[in-house]
Amino acid sequence: MKNELKNGFMANLPISISVFTYGAVLGIICTSKGISFLQLALMNIFIFAGSAQFLIVDMLSSPVNISVVVWSALLINLRYFLIGASLNEFFTNTSLKKRLFIMHFVTDESWAVTMSKNKKQGVSVFFLLGGGFCIFIVWFLGTLSGYYFGEFISNPKLYGLDFAFLALFTAIITSMYKTKNDLIIYLITAIIAVLLEKLLANMSYIIFSAFIGSFLYVYLNKRQNDE
């Protein structure tokens, strides 16, 4: 167990550099929006979802109904239902309490690293948890750094820090690329997401495009196996 935790932690260190930068941007934004460090820390602990935290911070800075904030954050994180489903094999003979604890630390990054590693050699749920711990610690340190040094950086875009999020997910997608089918799925899903973003007034385009991409993945792989 200890070795798997350590291996998972170490495997996520390279990608955690972008996580740190991304977290620092959130810390900087919190400073400019008047969010206290306690509020930021509580979000890190109890929410621990970068995209949702960015959304919450942005929405809380303007007059808005709290229910709108909650539902918007829930909507943008619905992809974790898909992520959780893909991790089902790791939770065999695991109690519900342990599953909930481990899933709280699952991130896009630790999930991608775990799935990629699992294809090469089998890993356990503790590898996944170790990766989650790594991302959590680095994320917390990133937001802390950004919060306290944010007063010296009034415009994150000036330093290219806003690119951290895009760079992070580009790295994740690249690491998971295996065949030309993957490229087809990436392109079609991206096009659908862009189109739906223009048509829909909320973040639901993320969910719809994710479901379409997932269906496309299953269809193409099934057809390839049948040939």
Tab-separated table of C-alpha atoms in Angstrom:
chain	number	residue	atom	x	y	z
A	1	MET	CA	0.000	0.000	0.000
A	2	LYS	CA	2.728	2.473	0.975
A	3	ASN	CA	4.671	1.779	-2.202
A	4	GLU	CA	1.577	2.295	-4.342
A	5	LEU	CA	0.792	5.563	-2.576
A	6	LYS	CA	4.359	6.723	-3.125
A	7	ASN	CA	4.397	5.602	-6.757
A	8	GLY	CA	1.126	7.391	-7.434
A	9	PHE	CA	2.409	10.521	-5.738
A	10	MET	CA	5.665	10.531	-7.707
A	11	ALA	CA	3.953	9.745	-11.019
A	12	ASN	CA	1.851	12.892	-10.689
A	13	LEU	CA	4.714	15.232	-9.805
A	14	PRO	CA	5.597	16.194	-13.407
A	15	ILE	CA	2.072	17.291	-14.256
A	16	SER	CA	1.673	18.983	-10.880
A	17	ILE	CA	3.846	21.865	-12.114
A	18	SER	CA	0.935	23.074	-14.220
A	19	VAL	CA	-1.425	22.419	-11.305
A	20	PHE	CA	0.698	24.690	-9.108
A	21	THR	CA	0.590	27.462	-11.702
A	22	TYR	CA	-3.133	27.005	-12.219
A	23	GLY	CA	-3.676	27.153	-8.457
A	24	ALA	CA	-1.553	30.286	-8.200
A	25	VAL	CA	-3.807	31.983	-10.746
A	26	LEU	CA	-6.829	31.149	-8.587
A	27	GLY	CA	-5.059	32.578	-5.546
A	28	ILE	CA	-4.298	35.782	-7.437
A	29	ILE	CA	-7.910	36.103	-8.553
A	30	CYS	CA	-9.142	35.537	-4.992
A	31	THR	CA	-6.943	38.395	-3.814
A	32	SER	CA	-8.348	40.734	-6.456
A	33	LYS	CA	-11.941	39.639	-5.743
A	34	GLY	CA	-11.680	40.152	-1.993
A	35	ILE	CA	-11.995	36.452	-1.120
A	36	SER	CA	-10.381	35.712	2.251
A	37	PHE	CA	-7.699	33.057	2.565
A	38	LEU	CA	-9.926	31.111	4.958
A	39	GLN	CA	-12.630	30.962	2.298
A	40	LEU	CA	-10.073	29.859	-0.270
A	41	ALA	CA	-8.660	27.203	2.068
A	42	LEU	CA	-12.126	25.834	2.831
A	43	MET	CA	-12.871	25.613	-0.892
A	44	ASN	CA	-9.617	23.718	-1.394
A	45	ILE	CA	-10.484	21.248	1.345
A	46	PHE	CA	-14.187	20.672	0.798
A	47	ILE	CA	-14.601	21.317	-2.929
A	48	PHE	CA	-11.141	20.605	-4.366
A	49	ALA	CA	-12.176	21.077	-7.978
A	50	GLY	CA	-10.232	23.688	-9.896
A	51	SER	CA	-12.734	24.574	-12.591
A	52	ALA	CA	-15.591	24.740	-10.084
A	53	GLN	CA	-13.549	26.911	-7.723
A	54	PHE	CA	-12.765	29.363	-10.506
A	55	LEU	CA	-16.452	29.491	-11.348
A	56	ILE	CA	-17.504	29.983	-7.723
A	57	VAL	CA	-14.986	32.767	-7.117
A	58	ASP	CA	-16.111	34.547	-10.258
A	59	MET	CA	-19.810	34.226	-9.426
A	60	LEU	CA	-19.452	35.182	-5.762
A	61	SER	CA	-17.858	38.470	-6.750
A	62	SER	CA	-21.164	39.607	-8.255
A	63	PRO	CA	-24.733	39.620	-6.881
A	64	VAL	CA	-26.071	36.132	-7.544
A	65	ASN	CA	-28.356	33.621	-5.868
A	66	ILE	CA	-26.362	31.005	-3.956
A	67	SER	CA	-28.436	28.222	-5.527
A	68	VAL	CA	-27.231	29.350	-8.953
A	69	VAL	CA	-23.636	29.072	-7.756
A	70	VAL	CA	-24.214	25.584	-6.346
A	71	TRP	CA	-25.977	24.249	-9.431
A	72	SER	CA	-23.415	25.787	-11.771
A	73	ALA	CA	-20.561	24.188	-9.825
A	74	LEU	CA	-22.392	20.857	-9.807
A	75	LEU	CA	-22.993	21.052	-13.531
A	76	ILE	CA	-19.390	21.764	-14.414
A	77	ASN	CA	-18.290	18.781	-12.304
A	78	LEU	CA	-20.783	16.244	-13.635
A	79	ARG	CA	-17.940	14.768	-15.669
A	80	TYR	CA	-16.833	13.061	-12.463
A	81	PHE	CA	-19.756	10.681	-12.842
A	82	LEU	CA	-18.046	9.442	-15.995
A	83	ILE	CA	-14.644	9.424	-14.317
A	84	GLY	CA	-16.051	7.525	-11.348
A	85	ALA	CA	-17.649	4.950	-13.630
A	86	SER	CA	-14.344	4.373	-15.422
A	87	LEU	CA	-12.654	3.725	-12.065
A	88	ASN	CA	-15.128	1.076	-10.959
A	89	GLU	CA	-12.603	-1.749	-11.382
A	90	PHE	CA	-10.327	-0.126	-8.801
A	91	PHE	CA	-12.992	-0.168	-6.098
A	92	THR	CA	-13.667	-3.890	-5.922
A	93	ASN	CA	-14.322	-4.934	-2.301
A	94	THR	CA	-13.979	-1.321	-1.144
A	95	SER	CA	-16.489	0.095	1.330
A	96	LEU	CA	-18.655	3.066	0.401
A	97	LYS	CA	-16.935	5.234	3.004
A	98	LYS	CA	-13.509	4.519	1.509
A	99	ARG	CA	-14.813	5.056	-2.010
A	100	LEU	CA	-16.165	8.478	-1.117
A	101	PHE	CA	-12.919	9.426	0.608
A	102	ILE	CA	-10.762	8.350	-2.329
A	103	MET	CA	-13.057	9.909	-4.933
A	104	HIS	CA	-12.810	13.251	-3.154
A	105	PHE	CA	-9.118	13.316	-4.082
A	106	VAL	CA	-9.595	12.154	-7.657
A	107	THR	CA	-8.769	14.849	-10.191
A	108	ASP	CA	-8.611	14.957	-13.964
A	109	GLU	CA	-4.835	14.764	-13.675
A	110	SER	CA	-4.569	11.867	-11.210
A	111	TRP	CA	-7.268	9.973	-13.104
A	112	ALA	CA	-5.446	10.377	-16.424
A	113	VAL	CA	-2.092	9.338	-14.956
A	114	THR	CA	-3.661	6.319	-13.239
A	115	MET	CA	-5.513	5.137	-16.338
A	116	SER	CA	-2.409	5.566	-18.473
A	117	LYS	CA	-0.249	3.674	-15.977
A	118	ASN	CA	-2.857	0.956	-15.562
A	119	LYS	CA	-2.743	0.222	-19.295
A	120	LYS	CA	0.989	-0.451	-19.078
A	121	GLN	CA	0.986	-2.300	-15.777
A	122	GLY	CA	-1.742	-2.938	-13.258
A	123	VAL	CA	-2.013	-0.462	-10.407
A	124	SER	CA	-4.230	-0.410	-7.346
A	125	VAL	CA	-6.587	2.163	-5.921
A	126	PHE	CA	-3.764	3.351	-3.652
A	127	PHE	CA	-1.828	4.519	-6.708
A	128	LEU	CA	-4.865	6.624	-7.579
A	129	LEU	CA	-5.072	7.957	-4.030
A	130	GLY	CA	-1.362	8.783	-3.943
A	131	GLY	CA	-1.777	10.790	-7.120
A	132	GLY	CA	-4.732	12.601	-5.601
A	133	PHE	CA	-2.696	13.503	-2.521
A	134	CYS	CA	0.048	14.887	-4.757
A	135	ILE	CA	-2.333	17.097	-6.719
A	136	PHE	CA	-4.115	18.228	-3.549
A	137	ILE	CA	-0.899	19.327	-1.823
A	138	VAL	CA	0.480	21.075	-4.898
A	139	TRP	CA	-2.873	22.743	-5.591
A	140	PHE	CA	-3.060	24.012	-2.015
A	141	LEU	CA	0.498	25.354	-2.170
A	142	GLY	CA	-0.218	26.973	-5.525
A	143	THR	CA	-3.316	28.787	-4.298
A	144	LEU	CA	-1.462	29.823	-1.140
A	145	SER	CA	1.423	31.265	-3.157
A	146	GLY	CA	-0.891	33.043	-5.557
A	147	TYR	CA	-2.948	34.491	-2.732
A	148	TYR	CA	-0.021	36.003	-0.856
A	149	PHE	CA	1.913	37.146	-3.898
A	150	GLY	CA	-1.178	38.167	-5.836
A	151	GLU	CA	-0.896	41.780	-4.778
A	152	PHE	CA	2.251	42.026	-6.900
A	153	ILE	CA	0.575	40.519	-9.987
A	154	SER	CA	-2.497	42.492	-10.918
A	155	ASN	CA	-2.875	40.935	-14.362
A	156	PRO	CA	-2.098	37.168	-14.613
A	157	LYS	CA	-2.591	37.247	-18.399
A	158	LEU	CA	0.368	39.582	-18.719
A	159	TYR	CA	2.634	36.748	-17.566
A	160	GLY	CA	0.815	34.011	-19.450
A	161	LEU	CA	-0.399	32.386	-16.237
A	162	ASP	CA	-3.914	32.060	-17.613
A	163	PHE	CA	-2.507	29.545	-20.116
A	164	ALA	CA	-1.759	27.043	-17.328
A	165	PHE	CA	-5.222	25.466	-17.472
A	166	LEU	CA	-5.055	24.898	-21.237
A	167	ALA	CA	-1.481	23.605	-21.034
A	168	LEU	CA	-2.449	21.184	-18.288
A	169	PHE	CA	-5.283	19.553	-20.200
A	170	THR	CA	-3.295	19.520	-23.424
A	171	ALA	CA	-0.661	17.485	-21.588
A	172	ILE	CA	-3.318	15.101	-20.257
A	173	ILE	CA	-4.851	14.530	-23.688
A	174	THR	CA	-1.443	14.051	-25.295
A	175	SER	CA	-0.408	11.467	-22.704
A	176	MET	CA	-3.549	9.425	-23.391
A	177	TYR	CA	-3.199	9.446	-27.184
A	178	LYS	CA	-2.721	5.931	-28.553
A	179	THR	CA	-4.272	5.488	-32.004
A	180	LYS	CA	-5.797	7.518	-34.833
A	181	ASN	CA	-9.216	6.759	-33.341
A	182	ASP	CA	-8.234	8.877	-30.352
A	183	LEU	CA	-7.420	11.794	-32.647
A	184	ILE	CA	-10.800	11.465	-34.364
A	185	ILE	CA	-12.557	11.452	-30.991
A	186	TYR	CA	-10.585	14.478	-29.776
A	187	LEU	CA	-11.374	16.524	-32.874
A	188	ILE	CA	-15.078	15.653	-33.093
A	189	THR	CA	-15.630	16.183	-29.362
A	190	ALA	CA	-13.820	19.530	-29.480
A	191	ILE	CA	-15.873	20.717	-32.454
A	192	ILE	CA	-19.119	19.650	-30.781
A	193	ALA	CA	-18.108	21.389	-27.537
A	194	VAL	CA	-17.365	24.649	-29.365
A	195	LEU	CA	-20.672	24.522	-31.241
A	196	LEU	CA	-22.712	23.675	-28.141
A	197	GLU	CA	-21.035	26.455	-26.171
A	198	LYS	CA	-22.430	28.909	-28.709
A	199	LEU	CA	-25.903	27.382	-28.582
A	200	LEU	CA	-26.338	26.752	-24.852
A	201	ALA	CA	-26.498	29.428	-22.187
A	202	ASN	CA	-24.753	27.429	-19.454
A	203	MET	CA	-21.976	24.929	-18.822
A	204	SER	CA	-24.085	21.954	-19.913
A	205	TYR	CA	-22.180	21.842	-23.202
A	206	ILE	CA	-19.342	20.183	-21.267
A	207	ILE	CA	-21.582	17.297	-20.240
A	208	PHE	CA	-23.214	16.821	-23.636
A	209	SER	CA	-19.914	16.875	-25.509
A	210	ALA	CA	-18.393	14.486	-22.943
A	211	PHE	CA	-21.234	11.995	-23.407
A	212	ILE	CA	-20.964	12.235	-27.187
A	213	GLY	CA	-17.203	11.755	-26.994
A	214	SER	CA	-17.638	8.747	-24.692
A	215	PHE	CA	-20.204	7.174	-27.020
A	216	LEU	CA	-17.905	7.776	-29.977
A	217	TYR	CA	-15.023	6.114	-28.118
A	218	VAL	CA	-17.096	3.007	-27.383
A	219	TYR	CA	-18.425	2.847	-30.949
A	220	LEU	CA	-15.047	3.211	-32.677
A	221	ASN	CA	-13.306	0.744	-30.383
A	222	LYS	CA	-16.111	-1.797	-30.767
A	223	ARG	CA	-15.950	-1.489	-34.544
A	224	GLN	CA	-12.171	-1.883	-34.461
A	225	ASN	CA	-12.438	-5.025	-32.328
A	226	ASP	CA	-15.067	-6.503	-34.652
A	227	GLU	CA	-12.859	-6.078	-37.705
